[in-house]
CSV table of C-alpha atoms in Angstrom, one decimal:
chain,number,residue,atom,x,y,z
A,1,MET,CA,60.5,114.5,92.8
A,2,LYS,CA,62.9,117.5,92.9
A,3,THR,CA,66.4,117.2,94.4
A,4,VAL,CA,66.1,118.2,98.0
A,5,GLY,CA,68.5,120.7,99.5
A,6,PHE,CA,69.8,124.3,99.2
A,7,ASN,CA,73.6,124.9,99.4
A,8,ASN,CA,73.9,128.7,98.8
A,9,PRO,CA,74.4,131.4,101.4
A,10,LEU,CA,71.1,132.8,102.5
A,11,TYR,CA,70.4,136.0,104.5
A,12,ILE,CA,66.7,136.4,105.3
A,13,LEU,CA,65.0,139.4,106.7
A,14,PRO,CA,62.1,138.0,108.7
A,15,PHE,CA,58.9,140.0,109.2
A,16,ASP,CA,56.2,137.4,109.0
A,17,HIS,CA,55.0,138.0,112.6
A,18,ARG,CA,51.3,138.2,112.8
A,19,GLY,CA,49.6,137.8,116.2
A,20,SER,CA,52.6,139.0,118.1
A,21,PHE,CA,53.0,142.0,115.7
A,22,GLN,CA,49.5,143.2,116.1
A,23,LYS,CA,49.5,142.8,119.8
A,24,LYS,CA,53.0,144.0,120.7
A,25,MET,CA,53.3,146.7,118.1
A,26,PHE,CA,49.8,148.0,118.1
A,27,GLY,CA,48.2,146.6,121.2
A,28,TRP,CA,45.4,145.0,119.2
A,29,THR,CA,43.8,141.6,119.9
A,30,GLY,CA,41.0,139.7,118.3
A,31,THR,CA,39.7,140.1,114.8
A,32,LEU,CA,41.1,143.1,113.1
A,33,THR,CA,39.1,145.7,111.2
A,34,PRO,CA,40.1,146.4,107.5
A,35,ASN,CA,41.7,149.7,108.6
A,36,GLN,CA,43.8,148.0,111.3
A,37,THR,CA,44.9,145.4,108.7
A,38,ALA,CA,45.9,148.2,106.3
A,39,GLN,CA,47.9,149.9,109.1
A,40,ILE,CA,49.9,146.8,109.8
A,41,ALA,CA,50.4,146.2,106.1
A,42,ALA,CA,51.7,149.7,105.7
A,43,THR,CA,54.2,149.1,108.5
A,44,LYS,CA,55.5,146.0,106.8
A,45,GLU,CA,55.9,148.1,103.6
A,46,VAL,CA,58.4,150.2,105.6
A,47,ILE,CA,60.4,147.1,106.4
A,48,TYR,CA,60.3,146.0,102.8
A,49,ASP,CA,61.5,149.4,101.7
A,50,ALA,CA,64.5,149.1,104.0
A,51,PHE,CA,65.3,145.7,102.4
A,52,VAL,CA,65.2,147.2,98.9
A,53,ALA,CA,67.4,150.1,100.1
A,54,ALA,CA,69.9,147.6,101.5
A,55,LEU,CA,70.1,145.9,98.1
A,56,GLU,CA,70.5,149.3,96.3
A,57,ASN,CA,73.4,150.0,98.7
A,58,GLY,CA,75.3,146.9,98.0
A,59,ALA,CA,73.7,144.0,99.9
A,60,PRO,CA,74.0,140.9,97.6
A,61,LYS,CA,70.7,140.3,95.8
A,62,ASP,CA,71.6,136.7,95.1
A,63,LYS,CA,72.0,135.9,98.8
A,64,ALA,CA,69.4,138.1,100.4
A,65,GLY,CA,65.6,137.5,100.8
A,66,ILE,CA,62.5,138.3,102.8
A,67,LEU,CA,60.2,136.3,104.9
A,68,VAL,CA,56.7,137.9,105.1
A,69,ASP,CA,53.2,136.6,105.6
A,70,GLU,CA,50.3,136.7,103.2
A,71,GLN,CA,47.9,138.3,105.7
A,72,PHE,CA,49.7,141.6,105.9
A,73,GLY,CA,52.3,141.3,103.1
A,74,ALA,CA,50.5,140.0,100.0
A,75,ALA,CA,51.5,143.1,97.9
A,76,ILE,CA,55.0,142.8,99.1
A,77,LEU,CA,55.3,139.1,98.0
A,78,PHE,CA,54.0,140.0,94.6
A,79,ASP,CA,56.3,142.9,94.2
A,80,ALA,CA,59.4,141.0,95.5
A,81,ALA,CA,58.7,138.1,93.1
A,82,ALA,CA,58.4,140.6,90.2
A,83,GLN,CA,61.8,142.1,91.1
A,84,GLY,CA,63.4,138.6,91.3
A,85,TYR,CA,64.0,138.7,95.0
A,86,THR,CA,64.1,135.5,97.1
A,87,THR,CA,60.8,135.2,99.0
A,88,CYS,CA,59.7,133.1,101.9
A,89,CYS,CA,56.1,132.8,103.0
A,90,PRO,CA,54.8,131.0,106.2
A,91,ALA,CA,52.3,128.2,106.0
A,92,GLU,CA,51.7,127.7,109.8
A,93,LYS,CA,49.0,129.3,112.0
A,94,SER,CA,50.5,132.0,114.1
A,95,GLY,CA,51.3,131.5,117.8
A,96,GLN,CA,50.2,127.9,118.1
A,97,ASP,CA,52.0,125.2,120.1
A,98,GLU,CA,50.8,122.5,117.6
A,99,PHE,CA,51.6,123.0,114.0
A,100,ASP,CA,48.6,123.4,111.7
A,101,PHE,CA,48.0,125.0,108.3
A,102,GLU,CA,47.0,128.7,108.4
A,103,TYR,CA,44.6,128.1,105.5
A,104,GLY,CA,43.6,124.5,106.3
A,105,GLU,CA,43.0,122.3,103.3
A,106,GLN,CA,43.5,125.2,101.0
A,107,PHE,CA,47.2,125.4,101.9
A,108,ALA,CA,48.3,124.5,98.4
A,109,GLU,CA,46.2,127.1,96.7
A,110,HIS,CA,47.8,129.8,98.9
A,111,ILE,CA,51.3,128.6,98.2
A,112,GLU,CA,50.7,128.6,94.4
A,113,THR,CA,49.1,132.1,94.5
A,114,PHE,CA,52.5,133.5,95.5
A,115,HIS,CA,55.0,130.9,94.3
A,116,PRO,CA,57.5,131.9,97.0
A,117,THR,CA,61.0,130.7,96.7
A,118,PHE,CA,60.5,129.0,100.0
A,119,CYS,CA,57.4,127.9,101.9
A,120,LYS,CA,58.4,128.2,105.5
A,121,VAL,CA,57.0,126.5,108.6
A,122,LEU,CA,57.7,127.3,112.3
A,123,VAL,CA,57.3,124.2,114.4
A,124,ARG,CA,57.6,123.7,118.1
A,125,TYR,CA,58.5,120.0,118.5
A,126,LYS,CA,59.4,118.3,121.7
A,127,PRO,CA,60.8,114.8,120.9
A,128,GLU,CA,60.2,113.6,124.5
A,129,GLY,CA,56.8,115.3,124.6
A,130,ASP,CA,53.2,114.2,123.8
A,131,ARG,CA,53.5,111.3,121.3
A,132,ALA,CA,50.0,111.8,119.8
A,133,LEU,CA,50.6,115.5,119.3
A,134,ASN,CA,54.0,114.8,117.7
A,135,GLU,CA,52.3,112.2,115.4
A,136,ARG,CA,49.7,114.8,114.3
A,137,GLN,CA,52.4,117.4,113.6
A,138,ARG,CA,54.5,114.9,111.6
A,139,ALA,CA,51.5,113.8,109.5
A,140,ARG,CA,50.7,117.4,108.5
A,141,LEU,CA,54.3,118.2,107.9
A,142,TRP,CA,54.7,115.1,105.7
A,143,ARG,CA,51.8,116.3,103.6
A,144,LEU,CA,53.4,119.6,103.1
A,145,SER,CA,56.8,118.1,102.4
A,146,GLU,CA,55.4,115.7,99.8
A,147,TYR,CA,53.4,118.5,98.1
A,148,LEU,CA,56.4,120.9,97.9
A,149,HIS,CA,58.8,118.3,96.6
A,150,ASN,CA,56.4,116.7,94.0
A,151,ARG,CA,53.9,119.4,93.0
A,152,SER,CA,55.3,122.8,93.6
A,153,GLN,CA,58.2,124.9,92.5
A,154,SER,CA,58.6,126.3,96.0
A,155,MET,CA,61.3,124.9,98.3
A,156,PHE,CA,60.7,123.9,101.9
A,157,MET,CA,62.1,125.8,104.8
A,158,PHE,CA,61.7,124.4,108.3
A,159,GLU,CA,62.2,126.6,111.4
A,160,LEU,CA,62.6,124.2,114.4
A,161,LEU,CA,62.0,125.2,118.0
A,162,VAL,CA,62.5,122.7,120.8
A,163,PRO,CA,61.0,124.2,124.0
A,164,ALA,CA,61.9,122.7,127.3
A,165,GLU,CA,59.5,120.3,129.0
A,166,ASP,CA,58.7,121.1,132.7
A,167,ALA,CA,60.4,117.8,133.7
A,168,GLN,CA,63.5,118.7,131.8
A,169,LEU,CA,63.8,122.1,133.5
A,170,ALA,CA,63.1,120.5,136.8
A,171,ARG,CA,66.1,118.3,136.4
A,172,LEU,CA,68.2,121.4,135.9
A,173,ASN,CA,66.7,123.5,138.7
A,174,SER,CA,64.8,125.6,136.2
A,175,ASP,CA,68.0,126.8,134.7
A,176,LYS,CA,67.1,127.7,131.1
A,177,LYS,CA,70.7,128.5,130.1
A,178,LYS,CA,71.7,125.1,131.3
A,179,TYR,CA,68.9,123.6,129.2
A,180,ASP,CA,70.2,125.4,126.1
A,181,LEU,CA,73.8,124.2,126.7
A,182,GLU,CA,73.3,120.7,128.0
A,183,LEU,CA,69.9,119.3,126.8
A,184,ARG,CA,68.7,121.3,123.8
A,185,PRO,CA,71.4,120.3,121.3
A,186,GLY,CA,70.7,116.6,121.7
A,187,LEU,CA,67.0,117.1,121.7
A,188,MET,CA,67.2,119.1,118.4
A,189,VAL,CA,69.1,116.2,116.8
A,190,GLU,CA,66.4,113.8,118.0
A,191,ALA,CA,63.6,116.0,116.8
A,192,ILE,CA,65.2,116.2,113.3
A,193,ARG,CA,65.6,112.4,113.3
A,194,GLN,CA,61.9,111.8,114.3
A,195,LEU,CA,60.8,114.3,111.6
A,196,GLN,CA,62.9,112.7,108.9
A,197,ASP,CA,61.9,109.2,109.9
A,198,GLY,CA,58.3,110.5,109.4
A,199,GLY,CA,59.2,111.5,105.8
A,200,VAL,CA,59.6,115.3,106.5
A,201,GLU,CA,62.5,116.5,104.3
A,202,PRO,CA,63.1,120.3,104.2
A,203,ASP,CA,65.4,121.9,101.8
A,204,VAL,CA,66.6,124.2,104.5
A,205,TRP,CA,66.7,123.6,108.3
A,206,LYS,CA,66.5,126.9,110.3
A,207,ILE,CA,67.6,126.0,113.8
A,208,GLU,CA,68.1,128.0,117.0
A,209,GLY,CA,71.7,129.0,117.7
A,210,LEU,CA,73.7,126.4,119.7
C-alpha cells in the first residue's frame, strides 16, 4: 500500500462539469449528439488553452493542475499528461445525490486509461441523514480507496459537500448562512470521521470554505 497523503501546494483549475455544463452553457438536455459532444469538448479546449497560457506566463507548473472529465476532455487529459501537468479526473456520476461510479464496474479501466495524478470524487454526504444511503456510499468509496492505494498510481482526491437536512434548516428558521456558520463545520468533521471509520482514506480532502 502506498503512503497516503499529499503535502504540497496545489492550485487546480476545475472544468469537469458535465450535466450542468451542457444544460447551463448550451441549454441541452438528454443524450447528446456527436456534434454536440464535440462542441462541448471544443469549449473545454479553450479553458485548457488558458491554463497552458497561464503556465507560459509564470504560473508555477509544479503547483498547478487541471480537473477535467473523460466525457468531454479525454484529449485534454492525454495532452496534459504528456506535458507533465498535474491532472485530476472525476470518477462520480454527474449531478447525483448518491455517489456512484460514472462507468460502473469498469471504473478501474477508465482510471488506468488516463493515469491521472488524482482520481477525484465529489460526494454529497449527510452524517445525520439516511443511514442506508450513507452505508452504500461508504461501501463504494471504500472500494475506490482500496483500489487507488493498492493497485493504481493515481492518488485519491475527495471533494466533500455536506448539504443541509430539512430538519436542520428548520431549527435555524431556514437561514442557510446560519447553517454554514453554526452547523456545517461540525457536520463536516463528523462526515469525515464516518468516512474514515469506513476505511475511506483520501490523499487530499477538498472541503467547502468555512
